[in-house]
mmCIF file of C-alpha atoms and ligand atoms in Angstrom:
data_model
loop_
_atom_site.group_PDB
_atom_site.id
_atom_site.type_symbol
_atom_site.label_atom_id
_atom_site.label_comp_id
_atom_site.label_asym_id
_atom_site.label_seq_id
_atom_site.Cartn_x
_atom_site.Cartn_y
_atom_site.Cartn_z
ATOM 1 C CA MET W 1 33.967 46.405 -206.592
ATOM 2 C CA ALA W 2 37.481 46.817 -204.728
ATOM 3 C CA ILE W 3 39.212 44.793 -202.236
ATOM 4 C CA ALA W 4 41.841 46.779 -200.099
ATOM 5 C CA GLY W 5 43.579 46.017 -197.092
ATOM 6 C CA PRO W 6 47.373 46.100 -195.449
ATOM 7 C CA CYS W 7 49.694 43.727 -197.090
ATOM 8 C CA THR W 8 50.613 42.212 -193.710
ATOM 9 C CA ILE W 9 48.390 42.332 -190.874
ATOM 10 C CA ASP W 10 50.499 43.071 -187.505
ATOM 11 C CA PRO W 11 49.478 40.780 -184.916
ATOM 12 C CA LYS W 12 51.174 43.043 -182.446
ATOM 13 C CA ASP W 13 49.145 46.046 -183.405
ATOM 14 C CA PRO W 14 45.481 44.871 -183.992
ATOM 15 C CA ASN W 15 44.025 48.166 -183.582
ATOM 16 C CA ARG W 16 45.742 49.183 -186.954
ATOM 17 C CA PHE W 17 44.191 46.933 -189.005
ATOM 18 C CA TYR W 18 40.521 47.448 -187.218
ATOM 19 C CA GLU W 19 40.818 51.005 -187.975
ATOM 20 C CA THR W 20 42.547 50.582 -191.467
ATOM 21 C CA ALA W 21 39.733 48.150 -191.877
ATOM 22 C CA GLU W 22 36.763 50.679 -190.642
ATOM 23 C CA ALA W 23 38.622 53.439 -192.923
ATOM 24 C CA LEU W 24 38.651 51.860 -196.098
ATOM 25 C CA LYS W 25 34.926 50.815 -195.569
ATOM 26 C CA GLU W 26 34.185 54.520 -194.978
ATOM 27 C CA ALA W 27 36.125 55.162 -198.376
ATOM 28 C CA GLY W 28 33.894 52.577 -200.012
ATOM 29 C CA ALA W 29 35.825 48.663 -199.988
ATOM 30 C CA HIS W 30 33.732 45.942 -200.863
ATOM 31 C CA ALA W 31 35.840 43.406 -198.865
ATOM 32 C CA VAL W 32 38.903 43.982 -196.669
ATOM 33 C CA MET W 33 41.867 41.899 -196.942
ATOM 34 C CA GLY W 34 44.719 41.260 -194.703
ATOM 35 C CA GLY W 35 48.116 39.647 -194.951
ATOM 36 C CA VAL W 36 48.094 36.480 -192.201
ATOM 37 C CA TRP W 37 51.357 34.149 -193.904
ATOM 38 C CA LYS W 38 52.971 36.074 -196.188
ATOM 39 C CA PRO W 39 55.363 34.422 -199.210
ATOM 40 C CA HIS W 40 58.334 36.301 -198.548
ATOM 41 C CA THR W 41 61.396 36.112 -200.951
ATOM 42 C CA ASN W 42 63.630 36.451 -198.027
ATOM 43 C CA PRO W 43 63.302 33.611 -195.809
ATOM 44 C CA TYR W 44 64.195 36.197 -192.920
ATOM 45 C CA SER W 45 61.246 38.476 -193.180
ATOM 46 C CA TYR W 46 58.373 37.948 -191.196
ATOM 47 C CA GLN W 47 56.497 35.011 -192.776
ATOM 48 C CA GLY W 48 53.179 35.435 -191.062
ATOM 49 C CA TYR W 49 50.913 34.390 -187.661
ATOM 50 C CA ASP W 50 48.124 32.235 -187.218
ATOM 51 C CA LYS W 51 46.777 34.702 -184.441
ATOM 52 C CA ALA W 52 46.662 37.305 -187.303
ATOM 53 C CA LEU W 53 44.017 34.971 -188.778
ATOM 54 C CA GLU W 54 41.717 36.319 -185.529
ATOM 55 C CA ILE W 55 42.358 39.777 -186.109
ATOM 56 C CA LEU W 56 41.414 39.823 -190.012
ATOM 57 C CA MET W 57 38.113 37.593 -188.531
ATOM 58 C CA GLU W 58 37.472 40.455 -186.517
ATOM 59 C CA GLY W 59 38.119 43.502 -188.846
ATOM 60 C CA SER W 60 35.538 41.500 -191.164
ATOM 61 C CA ARG W 61 33.235 41.417 -188.252
ATOM 62 C CA ARG W 62 33.163 45.308 -187.148
ATOM 63 C CA THR W 63 32.851 46.435 -190.691
ATOM 64 C CA GLY W 64 30.652 43.991 -192.111
ATOM 65 C CA LEU W 65 32.994 43.441 -194.894
ATOM 66 C CA PRO W 66 34.095 39.800 -196.152
ATOM 67 C CA ALA W 67 37.689 39.187 -195.497
ATOM 68 C CA SER W 68 40.077 37.911 -197.613
ATOM 69 C CA THR W 69 43.730 36.289 -197.201
ATOM 70 C CA GLU W 70 46.258 34.304 -199.009
ATOM 71 C CA VAL W 71 46.770 30.704 -198.422
ATOM 72 C CA MET W 72 49.802 28.912 -199.331
ATOM 73 C CA ASP W 73 49.356 25.962 -198.446
ATOM 74 C CA GLU W 74 46.889 23.301 -197.431
ATOM 75 C CA ARG W 75 47.310 24.359 -193.653
ATOM 76 C CA ASN W 76 46.803 27.714 -194.250
ATOM 77 C CA LEU W 77 43.760 26.424 -196.492
ATOM 78 C CA ASN W 78 42.515 24.478 -193.930
ATOM 79 C CA LEU W 79 42.628 27.461 -190.596
ATOM 80 C CA ALA W 80 41.462 30.104 -193.426
ATOM 81 C CA MET W 81 38.158 27.688 -194.322
ATOM 82 C CA GLU W 82 37.533 27.457 -190.159
ATOM 83 C CA ALA W 83 37.830 30.847 -189.805
ATOM 84 C CA GLY W 84 34.926 31.199 -192.627
ATOM 85 C CA VAL W 85 37.443 33.783 -194.568
ATOM 86 C CA GLN W 86 35.252 34.647 -197.573
ATOM 87 C CA MET W 87 37.699 35.165 -200.519
ATOM 88 C CA LEU W 88 40.998 33.209 -200.396
ATOM 89 C CA GLN W 89 43.822 34.385 -202.407
ATOM 90 C CA ILE W 90 46.221 32.434 -204.386
ATOM 91 C CA GLY W 91 49.098 34.480 -204.671
ATOM 92 C CA THR W 92 51.876 34.504 -207.393
ATOM 93 C CA ARG W 93 54.036 31.917 -206.502
ATOM 94 C CA ASN W 94 51.479 29.731 -206.167
ATOM 95 C CA ALA W 95 49.401 30.299 -209.078
ATOM 96 C CA LEU W 96 50.377 26.944 -210.949
ATOM 97 C CA ASN W 97 50.873 24.726 -207.809
ATOM 98 C CA TYR W 98 48.143 22.203 -208.948
ATOM 99 C CA SER W 99 47.878 20.217 -205.900
ATOM 100 C CA LEU W 100 47.071 23.419 -203.787
ATOM 101 C CA LEU W 101 44.779 25.150 -206.204
ATOM 102 C CA ARG W 102 43.098 21.291 -206.607
ATOM 103 C CA ALA W 103 42.690 21.436 -202.633
ATOM 104 C CA VAL W 104 41.329 24.882 -202.710
ATOM 105 C CA GLY W 105 38.627 23.803 -205.275
ATOM 106 C CA GLN W 106 37.447 21.051 -202.951
ATOM 107 C CA ALA W 107 37.588 22.998 -200.161
ATOM 108 C CA VAL W 108 35.595 25.534 -201.465
ATOM 109 C CA ALA W 109 33.199 23.304 -203.246
ATOM 110 C CA GLY W 110 29.800 23.787 -202.170
ATOM 111 C CA THR W 111 29.933 26.672 -200.083
ATOM 112 C CA ASP W 112 30.392 30.479 -200.723
ATOM 113 C CA THR W 113 33.778 30.976 -200.683
ATOM 114 C CA ALA W 114 35.437 33.418 -203.463
ATOM 115 C CA VAL W 115 38.873 32.557 -204.737
ATOM 116 C CA LEU W 116 41.142 35.403 -205.888
ATOM 117 C CA LEU W 117 43.820 33.667 -208.337
ATOM 118 C CA LYS W 118 46.755 35.688 -209.251
ATOM 119 C CA ARG W 119 48.230 35.111 -212.340
ATOM 120 C CA GLY W 120 52.245 34.256 -212.253
ATOM 121 C CA ARG W 121 54.659 36.628 -211.867
ATOM 122 C CA HIS W 122 56.936 34.913 -214.860
ATOM 123 C CA ILE W 123 54.944 35.804 -218.011
ATOM 124 C CA GLY W 124 52.707 32.541 -219.646
ATOM 125 C CA PRO W 125 50.344 32.007 -221.930
ATOM 126 C CA ILE W 126 46.680 33.436 -220.908
ATOM 127 C CA ASN W 127 45.703 29.609 -221.072
ATOM 128 C CA GLU W 128 48.001 28.582 -218.757
ATOM 129 C CA PHE W 129 46.226 31.127 -216.005
ATOM 130 C CA LEU W 130 43.055 29.924 -217.102
ATOM 131 C CA SER W 131 43.753 26.716 -217.000
ATOM 132 C CA ALA W 132 44.745 27.024 -213.332
ATOM 133 C CA ALA W 133 41.235 28.420 -212.555
ATOM 134 C CA GLU W 134 40.047 25.662 -214.437
ATOM 135 C CA TYR W 135 41.282 23.522 -211.609
ATOM 136 C CA ILE W 136 39.493 25.052 -209.011
ATOM 137 C CA VAL W 137 36.235 25.498 -210.474
ATOM 138 C CA ASN W 138 36.336 21.908 -211.820
ATOM 139 C CA PHE W 139 35.416 20.796 -208.681
ATOM 140 C CA GLY W 140 31.827 22.953 -208.620
ATOM 141 C CA ASN W 141 32.326 26.659 -207.310
ATOM 142 C CA PRO W 142 32.569 28.733 -210.374
ATOM 143 C CA ASN W 143 33.332 31.897 -207.673
ATOM 144 C CA VAL W 144 36.741 32.246 -209.237
ATOM 145 C CA LEU W 145 37.899 35.700 -209.627
ATOM 146 C CA LEU W 146 41.293 36.501 -212.025
ATOM 147 C CA CYS W 147 43.700 38.478 -210.751
ATOM 148 C CA HIS W 148 46.641 40.172 -212.589
ATOM 149 C CA ARG W 149 49.451 41.921 -211.027
ATOM 150 C CA GLY W 150 52.459 42.727 -213.631
ATOM 151 C CA THR W 151 55.032 40.683 -214.288
ATOM 152 C CA LEU W 152 58.615 39.922 -214.513
ATOM 153 C CA PRO W 153 59.541 43.899 -214.946
ATOM 154 C CA SER W 154 61.250 44.966 -218.559
ATOM 155 C CA CYS W 155 63.066 48.009 -216.135
ATOM 156 C CA GLU W 156 64.361 48.934 -212.790
ATOM 157 C CA VAL W 157 61.651 51.703 -212.514
ATOM 158 C CA TYR W 158 58.188 49.491 -211.553
ATOM 159 C CA ARG W 159 58.520 46.778 -209.340
ATOM 160 C CA ASN W 160 56.645 44.229 -211.763
ATOM 161 C CA HIS W 161 55.386 45.160 -215.505
ATOM 162 C CA PRO W 162 51.917 46.648 -215.190
ATOM 163 C CA ASP W 163 50.056 44.095 -217.343
ATOM 164 C CA GLU W 164 46.263 45.428 -217.275
ATOM 165 C CA SER W 165 46.572 45.723 -221.100
ATOM 166 C CA ILE W 166 45.822 42.183 -221.196
ATOM 167 C CA THR W 167 42.690 42.575 -219.218
ATOM 168 C CA PRO W 168 40.061 42.569 -222.412
ATOM 169 C CA LEU W 169 41.969 39.311 -223.641
ATOM 170 C CA LEU W 170 40.835 37.483 -220.220
ATOM 171 C CA LYS W 171 37.308 39.102 -220.892
ATOM 172 C CA GLU W 172 36.856 37.592 -224.237
ATOM 173 C CA LYS W 173 38.046 34.021 -223.094
ATOM 174 C CA THR W 174 36.186 33.719 -219.736
ATOM 175 C CA TRP W 175 32.919 34.926 -217.702
ATOM 176 C CA ALA W 176 34.945 35.301 -214.595
ATOM 177 C CA PRO W 177 35.262 38.865 -212.864
ATOM 178 C CA VAL W 178 38.992 39.845 -214.057
ATOM 179 C CA VAL W 179 40.356 42.052 -211.046
ATOM 180 C CA PHE W 180 43.708 43.936 -211.311
ATOM 181 C CA ASP W 181 46.533 44.774 -208.277
ATOM 182 C CA PRO W 182 48.043 48.102 -208.955
ATOM 183 C CA SER W 183 49.918 47.684 -205.338
ATOM 184 C CA HIS W 184 52.233 44.771 -206.864
ATOM 185 C CA SER W 185 52.550 45.980 -210.219
ATOM 186 C CA VAL W 186 54.168 49.289 -209.748
ATOM 187 C CA GLY W 187 54.846 48.900 -206.712
ATOM 188 C CA LYS W 188 54.907 52.196 -205.905
ATOM 189 C CA ALA W 189 52.025 54.127 -204.126
ATOM 190 C CA LEU W 190 52.684 57.265 -206.163
ATOM 191 C CA HIS W 191 51.854 55.116 -209.543
ATOM 192 C CA VAL W 192 48.776 52.832 -207.940
ATOM 193 C CA GLU W 193 46.219 55.300 -209.255
ATOM 194 C CA ALA W 194 47.494 55.932 -212.679
ATOM 195 C CA CYS W 195 47.397 52.417 -212.954
ATOM 196 C CA SER W 196 44.145 51.212 -211.849
ATOM 197 C CA LEU W 197 42.589 53.686 -213.511
ATOM 198 C CA ALA W 198 44.379 52.438 -216.711
ATOM 199 C CA ALA W 199 43.173 48.877 -216.119
ATOM 200 C CA VAL W 200 39.614 49.848 -215.166
ATOM 201 C CA ALA W 201 39.630 51.655 -218.845
ATOM 202 C CA TYR W 202 40.638 48.402 -219.803
ATOM 203 C CA GLY W 203 37.739 46.284 -218.589
ATOM 204 C CA ALA W 204 38.534 45.614 -215.211
ATOM 205 C CA ASP W 205 35.899 44.472 -212.834
ATOM 206 C CA GLY W 206 37.708 44.971 -209.606
ATOM 207 C CA LEU W 207 40.613 46.042 -207.893
ATOM 208 C CA CYS W 208 42.937 44.590 -205.288
ATOM 209 C CA ILE W 209 44.770 47.300 -203.376
ATOM 210 C CA GLU W 210 47.405 47.556 -200.981
ATOM 211 C CA ALA W 211 46.156 50.185 -197.869
ATOM 212 C CA ASN W 212 47.166 50.795 -194.596
ATOM 213 C CA ILE W 213 45.782 53.996 -192.428
ATOM 214 C CA ASP W 214 50.111 54.391 -192.293
ATOM 215 C CA PRO W 215 51.838 53.152 -194.531
ATOM 216 C CA VAL W 216 55.016 54.352 -193.643
ATOM 217 C CA THR W 217 54.911 52.398 -190.112
ATOM 218 C CA GLY W 218 53.117 49.424 -191.628
ATOM 219 C CA LEU W 219 54.513 45.827 -192.540
ATOM 220 C CA GLY W 220 55.373 44.023 -195.803
ATOM 221 C CA ASP W 221 55.057 45.886 -198.834
ATOM 222 C CA ASP W 222 53.038 48.728 -196.922
ATOM 223 C CA PRO W 223 56.057 51.194 -196.311
ATOM 224 C CA LYS W 224 56.938 51.643 -200.179
ATOM 225 C CA GLN W 225 53.213 50.564 -201.941
ATOM 226 C CA ALA W 226 50.326 51.086 -199.619
ATOM 227 C CA ILE W 227 48.329 54.102 -200.105
ATOM 228 C CA THR W 228 46.011 55.799 -197.188
ATOM 229 C CA PRO W 229 42.301 55.487 -196.961
ATOM 230 C CA GLU W 230 41.814 58.736 -198.335
ATOM 231 C CA ALA W 231 43.962 58.194 -201.528
ATOM 232 C CA PHE W 232 41.861 55.315 -202.012
ATOM 233 C CA ARG W 233 38.838 57.118 -201.683
ATOM 234 C CA ARG W 234 39.646 59.474 -204.454
ATOM 235 C CA LEU W 235 41.246 56.841 -206.603
ATOM 236 C CA LEU W 236 38.078 54.790 -206.268
ATOM 237 C CA GLN W 237 35.534 57.913 -206.611
ATOM 238 C CA LYS W 238 37.529 58.382 -210.405
ATOM 239 C CA CYS W 239 37.235 54.425 -211.018
ATOM 240 C CA GLU W 240 33.428 54.736 -210.680
ATOM 241 C CA SER W 241 32.991 57.516 -213.183
ATOM 242 C CA ILE W 242 34.778 55.065 -215.446
ATOM 243 C CA TRP W 243 33.218 52.196 -214.635
ATOM 244 C CA GLU W 244 29.452 54.221 -215.617
ATOM 245 C CA LEU W 245 30.896 55.315 -218.515
ATOM 246 C CA ARG W 246 31.646 51.786 -219.689
ATOM 247 C CA SER W 247 28.050 50.708 -218.238
HETATM 248 C C1 LIG U 301 51.087 40.112 -201.978
HETATM 249 O O1 LIG U 301 50.018 40.224 -201.676
HETATM 250 O O2 LIG U 301 51.732 40.419 -201.139
HETATM 251 C C2 LIG U 301 51.669 38.911 -202.606
HETATM 252 C C3 LIG U 301 53.007 38.272 -202.003
HETATM 253 O O3 LIG U 301 50.945 39.473 -203.739
HETATM 254 P P1 LIG U 301 51.894 38.340 -205.287
HETATM 255 O O4 LIG U 301 51.217 37.261 -204.849
HETATM 256 O O5 LIG U 301 50.396 39.347 -206.164
HETATM 257 O O6 LIG U 301 53.365 38.717 -205.189
HETATM 258 MN MN1 LIG U 302 52.464 42.847 -200.803
#
């Protein structure tokens, strides 16, 4: 299972998102993602725009793929739920924001909306991650995907230290699908494939990958770490061979 799309939807260029979504669908993606609201370290960077939510939903409608985006607060959460986003993401910065986790759990209770919860960037015990997921599922919707995406880098080479080796530990302790995000782990398009293959070999059920038809001119993280739909297709084909071997 692969979720793919640009880090940030460019509200001035909706066609870029539609074309990316269509190319990713054609390349085998199962859900399309796009950042509407962004948790940037630098407060002067682009912070998101509500209008991008309409673009996300239109891309989902055109492709028939479920839409996924990160919500950072209850305002984002309400707008995303009203718009019908099928998979909410909780990013690493909010991984332990218990009031948001509780609000998300309440909002998705009794719906089909899934939640992709990312593990905090700071290395924490696996149980801390599982307890965060428990805050959501407690309200009755068990549809949570556990996503790890690298921890604080142990060297300057990668953006974060790829932590795909925790996949079997997560799978040992929970029934929830485990998804790996290679893009924010390595932070370099060149290494996304190797990191994805390793995660799938370790047992990951899915991948969450930044991709853009033209990464170089994309917003947010895309110039450095997004892959093209063509690279995504090749990567997914290789991962599928591993998934088959494992089954
Ligand atoms: C992102 O998806 O662009 C992002 C900021 O992710 P993370 O929460 O993993 O840093
Ligand atoms: Mn990003």
